[in-house]
Short mmCIF file of C-alpha atoms in Angstrom, two decimals:
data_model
loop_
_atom_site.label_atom_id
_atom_site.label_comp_id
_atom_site.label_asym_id
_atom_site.label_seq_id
_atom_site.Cartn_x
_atom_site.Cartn_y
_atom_site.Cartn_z
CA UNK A 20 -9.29 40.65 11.27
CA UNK A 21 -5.51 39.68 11.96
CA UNK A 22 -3.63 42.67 12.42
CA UNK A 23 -0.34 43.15 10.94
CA UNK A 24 2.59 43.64 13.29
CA UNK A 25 5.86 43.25 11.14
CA UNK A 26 8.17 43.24 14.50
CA UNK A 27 6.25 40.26 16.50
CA UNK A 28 6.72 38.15 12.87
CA UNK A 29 10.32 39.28 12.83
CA UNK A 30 10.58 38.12 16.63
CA UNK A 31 8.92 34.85 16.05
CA UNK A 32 10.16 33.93 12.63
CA UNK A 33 13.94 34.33 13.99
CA UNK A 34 12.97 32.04 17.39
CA UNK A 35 11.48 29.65 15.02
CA UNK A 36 14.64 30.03 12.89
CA UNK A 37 17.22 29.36 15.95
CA UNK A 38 14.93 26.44 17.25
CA UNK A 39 14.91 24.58 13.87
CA UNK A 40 19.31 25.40 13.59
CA UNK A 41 19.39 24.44 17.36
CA UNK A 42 17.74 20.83 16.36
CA UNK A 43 19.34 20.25 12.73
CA UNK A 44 22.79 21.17 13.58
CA UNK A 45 23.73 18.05 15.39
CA UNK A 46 22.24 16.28 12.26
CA UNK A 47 24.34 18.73 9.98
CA UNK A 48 27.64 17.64 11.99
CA UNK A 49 26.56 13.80 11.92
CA UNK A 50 26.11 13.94 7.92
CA UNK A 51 28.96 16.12 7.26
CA UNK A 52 31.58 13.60 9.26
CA UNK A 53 30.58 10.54 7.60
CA UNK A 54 31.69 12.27 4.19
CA UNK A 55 35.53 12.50 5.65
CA UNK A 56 38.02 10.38 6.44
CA UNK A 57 39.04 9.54 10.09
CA UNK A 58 42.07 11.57 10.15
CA UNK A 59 40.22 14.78 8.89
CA UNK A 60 37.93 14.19 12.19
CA UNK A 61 40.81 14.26 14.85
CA UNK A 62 41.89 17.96 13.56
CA UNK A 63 40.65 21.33 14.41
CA UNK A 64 38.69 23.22 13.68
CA UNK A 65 36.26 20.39 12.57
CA UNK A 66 34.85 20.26 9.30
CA UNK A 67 31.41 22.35 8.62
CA UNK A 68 31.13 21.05 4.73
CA UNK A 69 30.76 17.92 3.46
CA UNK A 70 33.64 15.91 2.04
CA UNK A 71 34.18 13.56 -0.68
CA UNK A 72 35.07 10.29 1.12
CA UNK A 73 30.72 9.25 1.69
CA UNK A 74 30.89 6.34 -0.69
CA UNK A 75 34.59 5.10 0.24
CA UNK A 76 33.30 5.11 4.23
CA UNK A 77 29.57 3.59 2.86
CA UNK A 78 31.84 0.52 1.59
CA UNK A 79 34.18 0.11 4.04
CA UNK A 80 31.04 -0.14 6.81
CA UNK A 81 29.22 -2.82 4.71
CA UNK A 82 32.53 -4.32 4.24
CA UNK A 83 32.84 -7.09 7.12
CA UNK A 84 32.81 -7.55 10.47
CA UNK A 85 34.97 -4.82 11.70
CA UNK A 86 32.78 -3.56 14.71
CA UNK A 87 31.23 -7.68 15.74
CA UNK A 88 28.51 -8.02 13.03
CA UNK A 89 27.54 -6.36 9.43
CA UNK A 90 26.03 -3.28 9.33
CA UNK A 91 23.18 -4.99 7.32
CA UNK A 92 22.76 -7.95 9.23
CA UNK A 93 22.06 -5.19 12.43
CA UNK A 94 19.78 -3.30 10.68
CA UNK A 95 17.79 -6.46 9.76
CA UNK A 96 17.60 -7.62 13.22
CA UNK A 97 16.59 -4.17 14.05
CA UNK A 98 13.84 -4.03 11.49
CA UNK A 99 12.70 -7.20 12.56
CA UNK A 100 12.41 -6.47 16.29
CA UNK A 101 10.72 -3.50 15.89
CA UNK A 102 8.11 -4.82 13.31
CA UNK A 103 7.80 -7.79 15.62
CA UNK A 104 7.22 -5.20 18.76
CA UNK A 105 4.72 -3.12 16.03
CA UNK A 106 2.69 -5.65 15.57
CA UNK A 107 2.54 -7.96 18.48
CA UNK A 108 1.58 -5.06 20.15
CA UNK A 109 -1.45 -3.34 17.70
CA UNK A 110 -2.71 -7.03 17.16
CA UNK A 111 -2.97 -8.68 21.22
CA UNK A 112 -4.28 -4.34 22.31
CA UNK A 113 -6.47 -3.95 19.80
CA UNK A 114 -8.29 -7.98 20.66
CA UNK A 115 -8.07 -7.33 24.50
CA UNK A 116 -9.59 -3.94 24.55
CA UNK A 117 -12.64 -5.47 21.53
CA UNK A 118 -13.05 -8.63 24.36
CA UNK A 119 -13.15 -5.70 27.42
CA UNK A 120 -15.81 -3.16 25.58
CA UNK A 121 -18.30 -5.57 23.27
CA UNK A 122 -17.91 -9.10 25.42
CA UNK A 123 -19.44 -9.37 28.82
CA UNK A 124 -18.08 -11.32 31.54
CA UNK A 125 -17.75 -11.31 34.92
CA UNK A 126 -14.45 -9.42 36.41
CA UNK A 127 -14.45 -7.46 32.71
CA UNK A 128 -13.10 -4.24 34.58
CA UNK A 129 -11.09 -5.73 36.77
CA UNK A 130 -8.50 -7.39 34.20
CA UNK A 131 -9.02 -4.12 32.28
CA UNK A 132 -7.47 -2.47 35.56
CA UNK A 133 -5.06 -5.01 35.98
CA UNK A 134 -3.86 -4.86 32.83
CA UNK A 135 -3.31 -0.73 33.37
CA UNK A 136 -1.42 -1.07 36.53
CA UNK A 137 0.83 -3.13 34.47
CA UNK A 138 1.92 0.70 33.37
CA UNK A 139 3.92 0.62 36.86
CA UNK A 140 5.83 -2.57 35.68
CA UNK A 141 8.35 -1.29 32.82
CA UNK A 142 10.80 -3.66 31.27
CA UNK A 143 13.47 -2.27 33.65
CA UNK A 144 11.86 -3.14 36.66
CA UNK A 145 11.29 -6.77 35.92
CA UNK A 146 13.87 -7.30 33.58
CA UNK A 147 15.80 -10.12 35.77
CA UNK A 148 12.69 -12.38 35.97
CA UNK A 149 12.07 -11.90 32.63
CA UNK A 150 15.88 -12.32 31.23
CA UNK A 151 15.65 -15.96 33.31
CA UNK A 152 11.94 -16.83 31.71
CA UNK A 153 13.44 -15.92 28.28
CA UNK A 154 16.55 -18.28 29.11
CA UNK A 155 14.89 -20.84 30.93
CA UNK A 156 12.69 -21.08 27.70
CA UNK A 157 15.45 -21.32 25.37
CA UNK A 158 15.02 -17.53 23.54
CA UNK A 159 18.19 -15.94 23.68
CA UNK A 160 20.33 -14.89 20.89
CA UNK A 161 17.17 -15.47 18.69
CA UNK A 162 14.11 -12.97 17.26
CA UNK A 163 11.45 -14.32 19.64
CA UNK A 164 13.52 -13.43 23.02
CA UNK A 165 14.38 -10.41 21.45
CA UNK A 166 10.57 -8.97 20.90
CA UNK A 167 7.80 -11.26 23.22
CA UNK A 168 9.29 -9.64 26.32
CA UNK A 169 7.91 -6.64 25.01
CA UNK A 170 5.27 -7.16 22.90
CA UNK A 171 2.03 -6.62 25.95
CA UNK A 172 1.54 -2.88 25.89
CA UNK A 173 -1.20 -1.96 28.65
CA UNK A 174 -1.48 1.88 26.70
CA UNK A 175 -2.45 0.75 23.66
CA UNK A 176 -5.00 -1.58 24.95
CA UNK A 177 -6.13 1.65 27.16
CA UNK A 178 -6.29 3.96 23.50
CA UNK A 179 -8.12 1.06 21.94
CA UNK A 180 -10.74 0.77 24.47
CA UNK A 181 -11.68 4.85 24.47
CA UNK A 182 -11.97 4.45 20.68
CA UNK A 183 -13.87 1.33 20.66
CA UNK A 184 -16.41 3.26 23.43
CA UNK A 185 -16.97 6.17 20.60
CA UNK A 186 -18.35 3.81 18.38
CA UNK A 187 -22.10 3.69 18.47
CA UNK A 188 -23.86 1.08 19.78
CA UNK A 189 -25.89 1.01 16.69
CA UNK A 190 -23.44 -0.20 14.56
CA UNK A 191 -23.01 -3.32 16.52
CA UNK A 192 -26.93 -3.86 16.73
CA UNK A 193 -27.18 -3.54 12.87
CA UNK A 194 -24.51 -6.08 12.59
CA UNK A 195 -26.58 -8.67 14.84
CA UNK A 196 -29.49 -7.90 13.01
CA UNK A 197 -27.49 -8.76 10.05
CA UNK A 198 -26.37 -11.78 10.87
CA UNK A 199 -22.57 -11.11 11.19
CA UNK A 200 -20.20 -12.72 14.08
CA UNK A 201 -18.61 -10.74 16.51
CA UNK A 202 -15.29 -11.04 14.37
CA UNK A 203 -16.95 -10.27 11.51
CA UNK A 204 -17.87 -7.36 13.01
CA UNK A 205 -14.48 -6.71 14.29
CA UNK A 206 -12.96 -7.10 11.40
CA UNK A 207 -15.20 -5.21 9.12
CA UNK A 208 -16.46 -2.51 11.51
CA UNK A 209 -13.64 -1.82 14.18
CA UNK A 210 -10.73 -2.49 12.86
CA UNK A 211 -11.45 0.30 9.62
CA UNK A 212 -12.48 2.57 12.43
CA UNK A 213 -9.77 2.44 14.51
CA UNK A 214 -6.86 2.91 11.12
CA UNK A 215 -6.12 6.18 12.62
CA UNK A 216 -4.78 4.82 16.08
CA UNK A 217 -3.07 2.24 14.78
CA UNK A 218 -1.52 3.90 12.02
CA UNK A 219 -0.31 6.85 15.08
CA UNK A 220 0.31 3.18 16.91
CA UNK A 221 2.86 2.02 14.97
CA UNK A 222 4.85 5.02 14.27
CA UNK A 223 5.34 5.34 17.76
CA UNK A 224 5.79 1.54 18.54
CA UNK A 225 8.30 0.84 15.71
CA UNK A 226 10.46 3.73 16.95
CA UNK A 227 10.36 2.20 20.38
CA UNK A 228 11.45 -1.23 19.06
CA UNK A 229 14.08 0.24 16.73
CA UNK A 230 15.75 2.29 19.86
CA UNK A 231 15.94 -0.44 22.01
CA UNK A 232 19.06 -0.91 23.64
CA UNK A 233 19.11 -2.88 26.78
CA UNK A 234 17.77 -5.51 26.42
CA UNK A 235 18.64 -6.46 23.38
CA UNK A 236 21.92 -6.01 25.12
CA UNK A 237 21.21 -8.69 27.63
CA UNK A 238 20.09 -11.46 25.28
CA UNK A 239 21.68 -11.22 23.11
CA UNK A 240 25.46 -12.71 22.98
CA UNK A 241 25.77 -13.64 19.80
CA UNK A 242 27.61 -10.81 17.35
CA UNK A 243 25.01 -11.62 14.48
CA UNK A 244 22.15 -11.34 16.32
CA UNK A 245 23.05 -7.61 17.74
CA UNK A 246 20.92 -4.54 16.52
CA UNK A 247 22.02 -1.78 15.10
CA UNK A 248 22.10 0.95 18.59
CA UNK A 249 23.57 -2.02 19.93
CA UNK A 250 26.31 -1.76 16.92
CA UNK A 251 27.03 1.87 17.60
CA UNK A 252 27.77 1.75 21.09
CA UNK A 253 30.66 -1.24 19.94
CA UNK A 254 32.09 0.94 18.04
CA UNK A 255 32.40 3.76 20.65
CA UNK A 256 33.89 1.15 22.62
CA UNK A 257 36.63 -0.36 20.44
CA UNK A 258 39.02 -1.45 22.84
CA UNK A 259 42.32 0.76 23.03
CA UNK A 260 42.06 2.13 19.61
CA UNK A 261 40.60 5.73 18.97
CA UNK A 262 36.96 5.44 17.91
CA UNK A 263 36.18 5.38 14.44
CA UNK A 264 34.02 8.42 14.33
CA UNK A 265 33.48 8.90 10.52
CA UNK A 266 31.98 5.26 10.65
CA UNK A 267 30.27 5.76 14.01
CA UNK A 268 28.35 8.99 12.27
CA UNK A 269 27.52 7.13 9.38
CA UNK A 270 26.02 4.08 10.74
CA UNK A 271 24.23 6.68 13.07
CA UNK A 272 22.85 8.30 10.22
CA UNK A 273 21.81 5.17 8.64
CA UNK A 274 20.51 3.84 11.66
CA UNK A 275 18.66 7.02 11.75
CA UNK A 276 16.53 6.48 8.28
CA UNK A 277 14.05 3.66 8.81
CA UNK A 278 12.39 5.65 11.60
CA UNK A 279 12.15 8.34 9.29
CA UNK A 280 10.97 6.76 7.11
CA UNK A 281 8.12 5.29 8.82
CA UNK A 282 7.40 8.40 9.67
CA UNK A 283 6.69 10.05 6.38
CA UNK A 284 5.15 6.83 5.06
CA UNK A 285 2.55 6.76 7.75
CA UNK A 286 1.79 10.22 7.86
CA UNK A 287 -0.09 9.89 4.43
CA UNK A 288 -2.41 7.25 5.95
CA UNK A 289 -2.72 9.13 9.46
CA UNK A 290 -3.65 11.89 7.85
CA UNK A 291 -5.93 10.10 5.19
CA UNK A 292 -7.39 8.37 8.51
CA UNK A 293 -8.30 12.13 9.74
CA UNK A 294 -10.15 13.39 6.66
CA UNK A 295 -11.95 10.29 5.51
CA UNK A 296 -15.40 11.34 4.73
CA UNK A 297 -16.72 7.55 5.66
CA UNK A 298 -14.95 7.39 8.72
#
């Protein structure tokens, strides 16, 4: 029996309250500054309700090259590196850690292992030999230099291989006995298992491609090949004029869609991967 106590739901109700105000506010602010004009933004106190310039700013930002590329053209490169990073990433994990758990061959743990400590080896720690690979190769300023570099991913090959060891054994024996290939069996027996990973995979993957800032920033020279972060941080640093902060907030907030909605589209299938009766 739960028992009723009408001041610890007051109490916990008004922390959840604050906590929710503390995290939308700066959200509130962003939306609410892309609907005014740039002057309105440089008085006090600043504006707490929306305005009536959304549309008028929307245009202007899709307008031309004010700011070194499009606004669309950035989001497309953005959408493209981070669906590249997605899945480059679910596709070479999810084959290495199938080749370390159902293939035997000699050293099997030891590349596993290897493959881990790569963990300890970020992006930002080898990021000058890879910048000169990338160049020497001929990859900058294009879509392949700006996802390969970071399409390995030693933790999802890790979260692949713990799945893959729930599976039962019998499942793989029935298969042989069947008749079916080892990628038959991967493709009709793991890979359904394993939705629910990848569809938590890619959530988290694409929003780690769509964030990426430096090094997007390093190969990238040309202006139509620069992502979207990358687009925002131009525009905070606009030479000697004042930045244009109604713009700035907007392309934030459209910058800030795509993830969500990602988000909520892949919720329905992580979920539906959860509560699957055949699963």
């Amino acid at each position: 029996m739960i028992e009723n106590r009408p001041i610890t739901t007051f109490v916990s109700h008004t922390v959840l309250i604050l906590g929710v105000a503390l995290i939308v506010f700066p959200i509130w602010v962003m939306i609410v500054a892309s609907t005014h004009d740039a002057l309105r933004l440089t008085q006090v106190p600043l504006p707490l309700l929306p305005g009536d310039q959304f549309w008028i700013n929307l245009k202007l930002l899709f307008s031309g090259k004010e700011f070194g590329a499009p606004i669309h053209l950035t989001l497309l490169n953005s959408l493209v590196m981070a669906l590249a990073i997605s899945f480059g990433k679910i596709v070479i994990s999810i084959i290495s850690a199938f080749a370390i758990v159902y293939f035997k061959f000699r050293f099997r743990m030891f590349f596993f292992w290897m493959i881990f400590l790569t963990l300890m080896l970020p992006v930002e720690v080898r990021i000058l030999p890879t910048y000169e690979v990338i160049a020497n190769f001929g990859m900058l300023d294009s879509y392949i230099g700006l996802s390969v570099p970071l399409i390995a991913s030693a933790t999802a090959t890790f979260m692949f291989r713990q799945t893959f060891l729930t599976i039962p054994d019998e499942l793989m024996e029935a298969s042989r006995i069947d008749g079916a290939s080892p990628m038959r069996f991967f493709i009709d027996v793991v890979v359904p298992m394993s939705r629910t990973n990848i569809a938590a995979l890619f959530v988290i993957l694409f929003i780690f491609g769509w964030n990426q800032y430096l090094w997007p920033l390093l190969v990238t020279t040309d202006p139509d090949m620069y992502t979207v972060v990358m687009s925002i941080k131009q525009m905070l640093e606009s030479g000697e004029s004042e930045p244009v902060w109604h713009l700035i907030m907007l392309t934030a907030l459209i910058a800030m869609l795509p993830p969500i909605l990602v988000v909520i589209f892949m919720q329905k299938i992580f979920v539906k991967g959860l509560t699957d009766s055949e699963k």
